[in-house]
Amino acid sequence: MENRINGIHHITAIAGDPKRNYDFYTRILGLRMVKKTVNFDDPNTYHFYYGDETGTPGTILTFFPWGDQIPAGRRGTRQVTEIGYSVPEGSLDFWTKRFHDNKVVYNKVSEKFGEQYLTFLDPDGLKIELTVPKVADARKPWETAEVSAENATRGFHHITITSNKIEETAKILTDIFGYKLVEQHVNRFRFITDAVDTAAIVDLVEAPGERAGHVAGGSVHHVAFRVANDDILMQFRRKIVEAGYQITDKIDRNYFYSLYFREPGGVLFELASDNPGFGVDESIDQLGTGLMLPAQYESSRAQIERVLPALV
Ligand code: ZN
């Protein structure tokens, strides 16, 4: 585990209205807001992090909610086109009823690779699946008054990347990240790492004729893969440079250290470390309750708080 890619760290997507996004993910989906901060490149907009109690890597979905003036994105190639959460066996009836009662757009329960799943769209059109994994997911869920442990999401099950041609993306997964191709159905190729038990799956869907997606509201901005610490992050940086890719320097994201590179299928990949974690500026019981600003914006706090819309 120590010097490997340990599955997915987080997924970052783009949303419209911040309050609508907050209400959907905390109330309907029952996630914990583990960090409320700003976009470090644009401090007049929020950056929300949702996850389990402590924001364990592999459970973290983050959003830049840019407001309703953001145009809608379009799913297509060169994108992460699906986000999969794992849920307990027997919970899909609960979720189907919940989506129906709350006017969420959802599909009939279906099955792929022997696992049942329920697809739905968030209020901005982001496509998410709830999958019952073959092997029960032992991660401890965050519970709310409306979503208790027998139904609650456990964190990520998989992501799906859609590409015109998957070959070079597959090579990064297998040759650099340590994933193996384990199953294939028509044009969907399932890759898994055995470094971790959960958030370990990447599906590559090959769609040669399909047009490129547009990354805007309701689409995924990037996916981050997980490493144990920032020393291992830099070991992977060397491997990626040796493979001929351009990659950023190490970036301090306050809650983890990051590198970014564009994989040949067109998706922005990030590598992110477990250290230091979300407890660095709030206690675990207080996570997500305050507006946390990086040091460079603390002196502008009053102005930033005036601009950001209220969530309650
Ligand atoms: Zn990220």
Coordinates of C-alpha atoms and ligand atoms in Angstrom, one line a residue:
M1 CA 0.0 0.0 0.0
E2 CA 2.7 2.4 1.2
N3 CA 4.2 3.4 -2.2
R4 CA 1.3 2.6 -4.5
I5 CA -1.7 4.4 -5.9
N6 CA -4.4 3.7 -3.3
G7 CA -7.5 4.1 -5.5
I8 CA -9.5 7.4 -5.9
H9 CA -8.7 10.2 -3.5
H10 CA -11.4 12.7 -4.5
I11 CA -13.5 13.8 -7.5
T12 CA -14.1 17.5 -8.3
A13 CA -17.1 18.7 -10.2
I14 CA -18.8 22.0 -11.2
A15 CA -22.2 23.0 -10.0
G16 CA -24.5 26.0 -10.3
D17 CA -26.3 27.4 -7.2
P18 CA -24.3 26.8 -4.0
K19 CA -27.3 26.4 -1.7
R20 CA -29.0 23.9 -4.0
N21 CA -25.8 21.9 -4.2
Y22 CA -25.4 22.0 -0.4
D23 CA -29.0 21.0 0.2
F24 CA -28.8 18.1 -2.2
Y25 CA -25.6 16.5 -1.0
T26 CA -26.1 17.0 2.7
R27 CA -29.9 16.3 2.9
I28 CA -30.9 14.1 0.0
L29 CA -27.7 12.1 -0.4
G30 CA -26.8 12.3 3.3
L31 CA -23.2 13.2 3.0
R32 CA -21.2 15.3 5.5
M33 CA -19.9 18.6 4.5
V34 CA -16.3 18.2 5.7
K35 CA -14.9 21.5 4.4
K36 CA -16.4 24.8 3.4
T37 CA -13.7 26.9 1.8
V38 CA -13.1 29.0 -1.3
N39 CA -11.7 28.3 -4.8
F40 CA -8.0 29.0 -4.1
D41 CA -7.7 30.5 -7.6
D42 CA -10.9 32.6 -7.3
P43 CA -11.7 33.3 -3.6
N44 CA -15.1 34.9 -4.3
T45 CA -16.6 31.4 -5.1
Y46 CA -17.0 28.5 -2.7
H47 CA -15.2 25.1 -2.8
F48 CA -17.3 22.5 -1.0
Y49 CA -16.0 19.1 0.1
Y50 CA -18.5 16.3 1.0
G51 CA -17.5 12.9 2.5
D52 CA -17.7 10.7 5.5
E53 CA -17.1 11.8 9.1
T54 CA -13.4 12.7 8.7
G55 CA -13.3 13.2 4.9
T56 CA -11.5 9.9 4.3
P57 CA -9.8 9.8 0.8
G58 CA -12.0 7.7 -1.4
T59 CA -15.2 9.3 0.0
I60 CA -14.6 12.9 -1.0
L61 CA -16.7 14.6 -3.7
T62 CA -15.9 18.3 -4.1
F63 CA -17.7 21.1 -6.0
F64 CA -17.0 24.5 -7.4
P65 CA -20.5 26.0 -7.2
W66 CA -20.1 28.9 -9.6
G67 CA -23.7 30.1 -9.5
D68 CA -26.6 29.7 -12.0
Q69 CA -24.9 31.9 -14.6
I70 CA -22.6 28.9 -15.3
P71 CA -23.6 27.2 -18.6
A72 CA -24.6 23.6 -18.5
G73 CA -21.9 21.1 -19.4
R74 CA -22.3 18.1 -21.8
R75 CA -21.3 14.5 -21.2
G76 CA -19.0 13.1 -23.8
T77 CA -15.5 11.8 -24.5
R78 CA -12.4 13.2 -22.8
Q79 CA -14.4 13.2 -19.5
V80 CA -15.2 11.4 -16.3
T81 CA -18.8 10.6 -17.3
E82 CA -20.1 8.7 -14.2
I83 CA -19.3 8.8 -10.5
G84 CA -20.1 5.5 -8.6
Y85 CA -20.8 5.3 -4.9
S86 CA -21.1 2.0 -3.1
V87 CA -24.3 1.4 -1.0
P88 CA -25.4 -1.6 1.1
E89 CA -27.3 -4.6 -0.2
G90 CA -31.1 -4.0 0.1
S91 CA -30.8 -0.1 0.0
L92 CA -31.8 0.5 -3.6
D93 CA -35.5 0.5 -2.8
F94 CA -34.9 3.2 -0.2
W95 CA -33.0 5.3 -2.7
T96 CA -35.5 4.8 -5.5
K97 CA -38.3 5.9 -3.2
R98 CA -36.3 8.8 -1.9
F99 CA -35.4 10.0 -5.4
H100 CA -39.1 9.7 -6.5
D101 CA -40.3 11.6 -3.4
N102 CA -37.8 14.4 -3.9
K103 CA -38.3 14.7 -7.7
V104 CA -34.7 13.6 -8.5
V105 CA -34.2 12.3 -12.0
Y106 CA -33.4 8.6 -11.8
N107 CA -33.4 5.4 -13.8
K108 CA -34.6 1.9 -13.2
V109 CA -32.2 -0.4 -11.2
S110 CA -29.9 -2.1 -13.7
E111 CA -26.9 -4.4 -13.6
K112 CA -23.3 -4.4 -14.9
F113 CA -20.5 -6.8 -14.1
G114 CA -22.9 -8.7 -11.8
E115 CA -23.6 -5.7 -9.6
Q116 CA -27.0 -3.8 -9.2
Y117 CA -26.9 -0.1 -9.6
L118 CA -29.2 2.9 -9.6
T119 CA -28.4 5.9 -11.8
F120 CA -29.6 9.5 -10.9
L121 CA -28.7 13.1 -11.8
D122 CA -27.9 15.7 -9.3
P123 CA -29.7 19.1 -9.7
D124 CA -27.0 20.3 -12.2
G125 CA -27.3 17.1 -14.2
L126 CA -24.2 15.4 -12.8
K127 CA -24.5 11.6 -13.4
I128 CA -24.1 9.4 -10.3
E129 CA -24.6 5.7 -9.7
L130 CA -25.3 3.9 -6.5
T131 CA -23.8 0.4 -6.8
V132 CA -24.3 -2.6 -4.5
P133 CA -20.8 -4.2 -4.6
K134 CA -20.3 -7.9 -4.9
V135 CA -18.3 -7.8 -1.6
A136 CA -20.0 -5.7 1.1
D137 CA -18.2 -2.4 1.7
A138 CA -17.0 -2.3 5.3
R139 CA -16.4 1.5 5.5
K140 CA -18.2 3.3 8.3
P141 CA -20.8 5.6 6.8
W142 CA -21.8 9.1 7.9
E143 CA -25.4 9.0 9.1
T144 CA -28.1 11.6 9.2
A145 CA -31.6 11.8 10.5
E146 CA -33.0 10.7 7.1
V147 CA -30.2 8.4 5.8
S148 CA -29.1 5.8 8.4
A149 CA -26.4 3.2 8.2
E150 CA -28.5 0.5 6.5
N151 CA -28.9 2.8 3.4
A152 CA -26.0 5.3 3.6
T153 CA -23.3 5.6 0.9
R154 CA -19.9 4.2 1.9
G155 CA -17.7 6.2 -0.5
F156 CA -16.7 5.7 -4.0
H157 CA -17.2 2.4 -5.9
H158 CA -15.8 3.5 -9.3
I159 CA -15.4 6.2 -11.9
T160 CA -16.1 5.9 -15.6
I161 CA -13.9 7.7 -18.1
T162 CA -15.2 7.9 -21.7
S163 CA -12.7 8.2 -24.5
N164 CA -12.5 8.0 -28.3
K165 CA -9.6 5.6 -27.8
I166 CA -8.6 4.1 -24.4
E167 CA -5.3 2.5 -25.2
E168 CA -3.0 5.3 -23.8
T169 CA -5.2 5.9 -20.8
A170 CA -5.2 2.2 -20.0
K171 CA -1.4 2.2 -20.1
I172 CA -1.2 4.9 -17.5
L173 CA -3.5 2.9 -15.3
T174 CA -1.6 -0.4 -15.7
D175 CA 2.0 0.7 -16.2
I176 CA 2.2 3.7 -13.8
F177 CA -0.8 3.4 -11.4
G178 CA -0.6 -0.4 -10.9
Y179 CA -4.2 -1.2 -12.1
K180 CA -5.2 -4.5 -13.9
L181 CA -7.8 -5.0 -16.5
V182 CA -10.2 -7.5 -14.9
E183 CA -13.4 -7.5 -16.9
Q184 CA -14.8 -6.3 -20.2
H185 CA -18.3 -5.9 -21.5
V186 CA -18.8 -4.6 -25.1
N187 CA -16.9 -1.3 -25.0
R188 CA -16.6 -1.0 -21.2
F189 CA -13.2 -2.1 -19.7
R190 CA -13.0 -2.5 -15.9
F191 CA -9.6 -1.8 -14.3
I192 CA -9.0 -2.5 -10.6
T193 CA -6.1 -1.9 -8.2
D194 CA -5.5 -4.5 -5.4
A195 CA -3.7 -1.8 -3.3
V196 CA -7.0 -1.1 -1.6
D197 CA -10.4 -2.8 -1.1
T198 CA -12.6 0.2 -1.9
A199 CA -12.7 3.1 -4.4
A200 CA -10.4 0.8 -6.4
I201 CA -12.2 0.7 -9.8
V202 CA -11.8 2.7 -13.0
D203 CA -14.0 1.8 -16.0
L204 CA -12.8 3.0 -19.4
V205 CA -15.5 3.2 -22.0
E206 CA -14.3 3.4 -25.6
A207 CA -16.7 5.4 -27.9
P208 CA -14.8 6.1 -31.1
G209 CA -17.4 8.3 -32.9
E210 CA -18.7 10.2 -29.9
R211 CA -18.0 13.9 -29.6
A212 CA -16.0 15.5 -26.8
G213 CA -17.9 16.6 -23.7
H214 CA -18.0 20.1 -22.5
V215 CA -16.7 20.7 -18.9
A216 CA -19.1 23.2 -17.2
G217 CA -22.1 22.9 -14.9
G218 CA -23.0 19.4 -13.9
S219 CA -19.7 17.8 -15.1
V220 CA -16.6 16.5 -13.6
H221 CA -13.6 18.8 -13.6
H222 CA -10.9 16.3 -12.5
V223 CA -10.3 13.1 -10.6
A224 CA -7.6 12.7 -8.0
F225 CA -5.8 9.4 -7.3
R226 CA -4.6 8.7 -3.8
V227 CA -1.1 8.3 -2.4
A228 CA -0.1 7.9 1.2
N229 CA 2.1 11.0 1.6
D230 CA 3.8 13.7 -0.3
D231 CA 7.1 11.8 -0.6
I232 CA 5.3 9.1 -2.6
L233 CA 3.6 11.8 -4.5
M234 CA 7.0 13.0 -5.8
Q235 CA 8.0 9.4 -6.6
F236 CA 5.0 9.2 -8.9
R237 CA 5.9 12.6 -10.3
R238 CA 9.3 11.2 -11.5
K239 CA 7.5 8.2 -13.1
I240 CA 5.1 10.3 -15.0
V241 CA 7.8 12.7 -16.2
E242 CA 9.8 9.6 -17.4
A243 CA 6.8 8.4 -19.3
G244 CA 6.9 11.7 -21.2
Y245 CA 4.0 13.6 -19.7
Q246 CA 4.0 17.2 -18.5
I247 CA 3.0 17.5 -14.9
T248 CA 2.8 20.4 -12.4
D249 CA 5.1 21.0 -9.5
K250 CA 3.8 20.0 -6.0
I251 CA 0.9 22.2 -5.0
D252 CA -0.1 22.7 -1.3
R253 CA -3.9 22.4 -1.2
N254 CA -4.0 22.9 2.6
Y255 CA -5.7 19.5 3.2
F256 CA -3.4 17.5 0.8
Y257 CA -0.5 17.9 -1.6
S258 CA -1.3 17.7 -5.3
L259 CA 0.1 17.2 -8.8
Y260 CA -1.9 17.6 -12.0
F261 CA -1.4 16.3 -15.5
R262 CA -3.6 15.8 -18.5
E263 CA -3.9 12.1 -19.4
P264 CA -3.9 11.3 -23.2
G265 CA -7.6 10.6 -23.2
G266 CA -8.2 14.2 -22.3
V267 CA -9.1 14.0 -18.6
L268 CA -7.4 16.1 -16.0
F269 CA -5.7 13.7 -13.5
E270 CA -4.5 14.8 -10.1
L271 CA -2.5 12.8 -7.6
A272 CA -3.2 13.8 -4.0
S273 CA -1.7 12.8 -0.6
D274 CA -3.5 11.5 2.5
N275 CA -1.5 14.1 4.6
P276 CA -2.2 16.4 6.3
G277 CA -6.0 15.8 6.1
F278 CA -9.1 17.9 6.9
G279 CA -8.4 18.1 10.6
V280 CA -5.6 20.6 10.0
D281 CA -7.8 23.7 10.6
E282 CA -11.0 22.4 12.3
S283 CA -11.6 19.7 14.9
I284 CA -13.3 16.5 13.5
D285 CA -16.6 17.3 15.3
Q286 CA -16.6 20.8 13.8
L287 CA -15.7 19.9 10.2
G288 CA -17.5 21.9 7.6
T289 CA -19.1 24.3 10.0
G290 CA -16.8 27.3 9.5
L291 CA -15.7 29.1 6.3
M292 CA -12.0 28.1 6.2
L293 CA -9.7 30.3 4.2
P294 CA -6.1 29.7 3.2
A295 CA -3.6 32.0 4.8
Q296 CA -3.3 34.3 1.8
Y297 CA -7.0 35.2 1.9
E298 CA -7.5 35.6 5.7
S299 CA -6.9 39.3 5.5
S300 CA -9.8 39.6 3.0
R301 CA -12.2 37.5 5.1
A302 CA -14.8 40.3 5.6
Q303 CA -15.0 41.1 1.9
I304 CA -15.1 37.4 0.9
E305 CA -17.9 36.6 3.4
R306 CA -20.0 39.5 2.1
V307 CA -19.8 38.1 -1.5
L308 CA -20.4 34.4 -0.8
P309 CA -24.1 33.4 -0.7
A310 CA -25.7 32.1 2.5
L311 CA -26.4 28.3 2.7
V312 CA -29.1 28.3 5.4
Ligands
ZN1 ZN -8.6 18.0 -6.8

